[in-house]
PDB file of C-alpha atoms and ligand atoms in Angstrom:
ATOM      1  CA  MET F   1       0.062 -14.077  13.743  1.00  0.00           C
ATOM      2  CA  LEU F   2      -0.312 -12.074  10.541  1.00  0.00           C
ATOM      3  CA  ASP F   3       2.601  -9.896   9.533  1.00  0.00           C
ATOM      4  CA  ILE F   4       1.004  -6.443   9.460  1.00  0.00           C
ATOM      5  CA  LEU F   5       4.253  -4.758   8.462  1.00  0.00           C
ATOM      6  CA  ALA F   6       4.531  -6.989   5.398  1.00  0.00           C
ATOM      7  CA  ALA F   7       0.885  -6.242   4.489  1.00  0.00           C
ATOM      8  CA  ASN F   8       1.627  -2.518   4.650  1.00  0.00           C
ATOM      9  CA  ARG F   9       4.431  -3.042   2.130  1.00  0.00           C
ATOM     10  CA  ASP F  10       2.462  -5.086  -0.358  1.00  0.00           C
ATOM     11  CA  GLY F  11       3.603  -3.794  -3.730  1.00  0.00           C
ATOM     12  CA  SER F  12       0.365  -4.969  -5.360  1.00  0.00           C
ATOM     13  CA  VAL F  13      -1.569  -2.543  -3.106  1.00  0.00           C
ATOM     14  CA  PHE F  14       0.761   0.400  -2.440  1.00  0.00           C
ATOM     15  CA  SER F  15       2.973   2.391  -4.746  1.00  0.00           C
ATOM     16  CA  GLN F  16       6.551   3.134  -3.618  1.00  0.00           C
ATOM     17  CA  VAL F  17       6.141   0.872  -0.604  1.00  0.00           C
ATOM     18  CA  HIS F  18       9.445   1.797   1.015  1.00  0.00           C
ATOM     19  CA  GLU F  19       8.880   5.548   0.882  1.00  0.00           C
ATOM     20  CA  ILE F  20       7.394   7.655   3.674  1.00  0.00           C
ATOM     21  CA  ASP F  21       4.717   9.683   1.895  1.00  0.00           C
ATOM     22  CA  PHE F  22       2.568  11.852   4.151  1.00  0.00           C
ATOM     23  CA  ASP F  23       0.399  12.788   1.159  1.00  0.00           C
ATOM     24  CA  ARG F  24      -0.386   9.221   0.115  1.00  0.00           C
ATOM     25  CA  GLU F  25      -3.990   9.445  -1.073  1.00  0.00           C
ATOM     26  CA  TYR F  26      -4.837   5.747  -1.398  1.00  0.00           C
ATOM     27  CA  ASN F  27      -3.644   4.223   1.866  1.00  0.00           C
ATOM     28  CA  PRO F  28      -5.528   1.116   3.053  1.00  0.00           C
ATOM     29  CA  MET F  29      -2.860   0.336   5.670  1.00  0.00           C
ATOM     30  CA  VAL F  30      -3.606  -2.194   8.403  1.00  0.00           C
ATOM     31  CA  THR F  31      -1.297  -0.882  11.130  1.00  0.00           C
ATOM     32  CA  PHE F  32      -4.189  -0.723  13.608  1.00  0.00           C
ATOM     33  CA  GLY F  33      -5.879  -3.901  12.441  1.00  0.00           C
ATOM     34  CA  ARG F  34      -9.373  -4.057  10.959  1.00  0.00           C
ATOM     35  CA  GLY F  35     -12.836  -5.214  11.952  1.00  0.00           C
ATOM     36  CA  ILE F  36     -14.139  -6.136  15.377  1.00  0.00           C
ATOM     37  CA  HIS F  37     -10.715  -6.185  17.057  1.00  0.00           C
ATOM     38  CA  ALA F  38      -9.334  -3.049  15.412  1.00  0.00           C
ATOM     39  CA  CYS F  39      -7.144  -1.061  17.802  1.00  0.00           C
ATOM     40  CA  LEU F  40      -9.234   0.772  20.392  1.00  0.00           C
ATOM     41  CA  GLY F  41      -6.429   3.256  21.018  1.00  0.00           C
ATOM     42  CA  GLN F  42      -5.825   4.247  17.410  1.00  0.00           C
ATOM     43  CA  GLN F  43      -7.310   7.744  17.722  1.00  0.00           C
ATOM     44  CA  ILE F  44      -4.990   8.670  20.585  1.00  0.00           C
ATOM     45  CA  ALA F  45      -2.083   6.956  18.809  1.00  0.00           C
ATOM     46  CA  ARG F  46      -2.808   8.939  15.607  1.00  0.00           C
ATOM     47  CA  MET F  47      -2.956  12.175  17.644  1.00  0.00           C
ATOM     48  CA  GLU F  48       0.338  11.372  19.391  1.00  0.00           C
ATOM     49  CA  LEU F  49       1.990  10.647  16.048  1.00  0.00           C
ATOM     50  CA  ARG F  50       0.680  13.917  14.552  1.00  0.00           C
ATOM     51  CA  VAL F  51       2.123  15.874  17.512  1.00  0.00           C
ATOM     52  CA  LEU F  52       5.387  13.929  17.392  1.00  0.00           C
ATOM     53  CA  TRP F  53       6.005  14.440  13.675  1.00  0.00           C
ATOM     54  CA  SER F  54       4.868  18.070  13.415  1.00  0.00           C
ATOM     55  CA  THR F  55       6.928  19.037  16.489  1.00  0.00           C
ATOM     56  CA  ARG F  56       9.921  17.076  15.279  1.00  0.00           C
ATOM     57  CA  LEU F  57       9.840  18.650  11.812  1.00  0.00           C
ATOM     58  CA  ARG F  58       9.353  22.151  13.234  1.00  0.00           C
ATOM     59  CA  ARG F  59      12.075  21.968  15.907  1.00  0.00           C
ATOM     60  CA  LEU F  60      14.653  19.789  14.177  1.00  0.00           C
ATOM     61  CA  PRO F  61      14.187  20.201  10.439  1.00  0.00           C
ATOM     62  CA  THR F  62      17.726  18.984   9.703  1.00  0.00           C
ATOM     63  CA  VAL F  63      17.696  15.859  11.879  1.00  0.00           C
ATOM     64  CA  ARG F  64      19.154  12.815  10.154  1.00  0.00           C
ATOM     65  CA  LEU F  65      20.779   9.484  10.953  1.00  0.00           C
ATOM     66  CA  ALA F  66      24.207   9.844  12.583  1.00  0.00           C
ATOM     67  CA  VAL F  67      25.307   6.438  11.270  1.00  0.00           C
ATOM     68  CA  ALA F  68      24.820   4.483   8.070  1.00  0.00           C
ATOM     69  CA  PRO F  69      21.355   2.796   7.994  1.00  0.00           C
ATOM     70  CA  GLU F  70      22.938  -0.668   8.238  1.00  0.00           C
ATOM     71  CA  GLU F  71      24.676   0.374  11.481  1.00  0.00           C
ATOM     72  CA  VAL F  72      21.442   1.123  13.344  1.00  0.00           C
ATOM     73  CA  PRO F  73      21.286  -1.474  16.159  1.00  0.00           C
ATOM     74  CA  TRP F  74      18.186  -3.697  16.082  1.00  0.00           C
ATOM     75  CA  ARG F  75      16.504  -5.413  19.002  1.00  0.00           C
ATOM     76  CA  PRO F  76      16.865  -9.197  19.159  1.00  0.00           C
ATOM     77  CA  ASP F  77      14.727 -11.061  16.635  1.00  0.00           C
ATOM     78  CA  ASP F  78      13.013 -13.273  19.231  1.00  0.00           C
ATOM     79  CA  THR F  79      10.098 -10.964  20.065  1.00  0.00           C
ATOM     80  CA  ALA F  80       6.682 -10.589  18.422  1.00  0.00           C
ATOM     81  CA  THR F  81       7.562  -7.039  17.466  1.00  0.00           C
ATOM     82  CA  PHE F  82      10.828  -5.750  16.142  1.00  0.00           C
ATOM     83  CA  GLY F  83      12.561  -2.444  15.614  1.00  0.00           C
ATOM     84  CA  PRO F  84      15.693  -0.460  16.372  1.00  0.00           C
ATOM     85  CA  ALA F  85      17.190  -0.690  19.883  1.00  0.00           C
ATOM     86  CA  HIS F  86      17.958   3.006  19.493  1.00  0.00           C
ATOM     87  CA  ILE F  87      18.377   5.431  16.618  1.00  0.00           C
ATOM     88  CA  PRO F  88      21.511   7.608  16.665  1.00  0.00           C
ATOM     89  CA  VAL F  89      20.660  10.978  15.096  1.00  0.00           C
ATOM     90  CA  THR F  90      22.347  14.309  14.564  1.00  0.00           C
ATOM     91  CA  TRP F  91      21.300  17.787  13.424  1.00  0.00           C
ATOM     92  CA  GLU F  92      22.773  21.244  12.773  1.00  0.00           C
TER      93      GLU F  92
HETATM   94  C1  HEM K 101       1.081   3.285  17.189  1.00  0.00           C
HETATM   95  C2  HEM K 101       0.440   2.744  18.220  1.00  0.00           C
HETATM   96  C3  HEM K 101      -0.463   1.519  18.133  1.00  0.00           C
HETATM   97  C4  HEM K 101      -0.498   0.540  17.185  1.00  0.00           C
HETATM   98  C5  HEM K 101       0.357   0.396  15.931  1.00  0.00           C
HETATM   99  C6  HEM K 101      -1.535  -0.394  17.589  1.00  0.00           C
HETATM  100  C7  HEM K 101      -1.888  -1.535  16.882  1.00  0.00           C
HETATM  101  C8  HEM K 101      -2.848  -2.424  17.290  1.00  0.00           C
HETATM  102  C9  HEM K 101      -3.170  -3.658  16.592  1.00  0.00           C
HETATM  103  C10 HEM K 101      -2.519  -4.145  15.305  1.00  0.00           C
HETATM  104  C11 HEM K 101      -4.142  -4.273  17.291  1.00  0.00           C
HETATM  105  C12 HEM K 101      -4.730  -5.659  17.016  1.00  0.00           C
HETATM  106  C13 HEM K 101      -5.896  -5.663  16.122  1.00  0.00           C
HETATM  107  C14 HEM K 101      -6.339  -7.126  15.945  1.00  0.00           C
HETATM  108  O1  HEM K 101      -6.201  -7.948  16.862  1.00  0.00           O
HETATM  109  O2  HEM K 101      -6.807  -7.437  14.880  1.00  0.00           O
HETATM  110  C15 HEM K 101      -4.447  -3.450  18.440  1.00  0.00           C
HETATM  111  C16 HEM K 101      -5.391  -3.749  19.380  1.00  0.00           C
HETATM  112  C17 HEM K 101      -5.667  -2.976  20.489  1.00  0.00           C
HETATM  113  N1  HEM K 101      -5.090  -1.772  20.819  1.00  0.00           N
HETATM  114 FE1  HEM K 101      -3.646  -0.849  19.770  1.00  0.00          FE
HETATM  115  N2  HEM K 101      -2.088   0.037  18.761  1.00  0.00           N
HETATM  116  C18 HEM K 101      -1.477   1.210  19.120  1.00  0.00           C
HETATM  117  C19 HEM K 101      -1.752   1.989  20.228  1.00  0.00           C
HETATM  118  C20 HEM K 101      -2.727   1.728  21.160  1.00  0.00           C
HETATM  119  C21 HEM K 101      -3.043   2.583  22.292  1.00  0.00           C
HETATM  120  C22 HEM K 101      -2.342   3.917  22.594  1.00  0.00           C
HETATM  121  C23 HEM K 101      -4.034   1.967  22.979  1.00  0.00           C
HETATM  122  C24 HEM K 101      -4.730   2.388  24.245  1.00  0.00           C
HETATM  123  C25 HEM K 101      -4.728   3.643  24.723  1.00  0.00           C
HETATM  124  C26 HEM K 101      -4.352   0.727  22.279  1.00  0.00           C
HETATM  125  C27 HEM K 101      -5.311  -0.165  22.667  1.00  0.00           C
HETATM  126  C28 HEM K 101      -5.643  -1.320  22.006  1.00  0.00           C
HETATM  127  C29 HEM K 101      -6.638  -2.276  22.453  1.00  0.00           C
HETATM  128  C30 HEM K 101      -7.482  -2.176  23.731  1.00  0.00           C
HETATM  129  C31 HEM K 101      -6.676  -3.317  21.496  1.00  0.00           C
HETATM  130  C32 HEM K 101      -7.545  -4.577  21.523  1.00  0.00           C
HETATM  131  C33 HEM K 101      -8.792  -4.376  20.689  1.00  0.00           C
HETATM  132  C34 HEM K 101      -9.618  -5.664  20.638  1.00  0.00           C
HETATM  133  O3  HEM K 101      -9.035  -6.757  20.704  1.00  0.00           O
HETATM  134  O4  HEM K 101     -10.840  -5.557  20.507  1.00  0.00           O
HETATM  135  N3  HEM K 101      -3.530   0.623  21.180  1.00  0.00           N
HETATM  136  N4  HEM K 101      -3.645  -2.328  18.403  1.00  0.00           N
END
C-alpha cells in the first residue's frame, strides 16, 4: 500500500508541506488517488469538505485546540488508516 499522506508531504513537490494553505496554487495532491481507480466519491467528498470548512470558519472563527498538540489522543497504530481518536477543542 502506498503512503498517500507521505506523498502529499513530499518536500520536493510541495512548498511548506506542513502548512494548511487554502490558496495553494500548485497542488498535485494524491488524496483521492489517480488514474483508473481514482476515488469515485471525490466530488461529494470535496463538496462536504467545502461545507464543513466554510461553516466551521463562519460559526466558530476562534476555535482552537483545547490541549497541547502532543496531547491529542491518536487511534491505535494497527489500522490501515490513522488519525486522532478525538480532537478536544475550545472557542470563545
Ligand atoms: C475525504 C474523503 C475520501 C477520501 C480521502 C477518499 C480516498 C480514496 C482513495 C485514496 C481511493 C483509492 C484510489 C486507488 O485505489 O488508487 C478511493 C477509492 C474509492 N472511493 Fe474514495 N475517498 C473519499 C470519499 C469517498 C466517498 C464519499 C465515496 C462514495 C460516495 C468514495 C468512493 C470510492 C470508491 C467507489 C472508490 C474505488 C474506485 C475504484 O477502485 O475504481 N470515496 N477513495
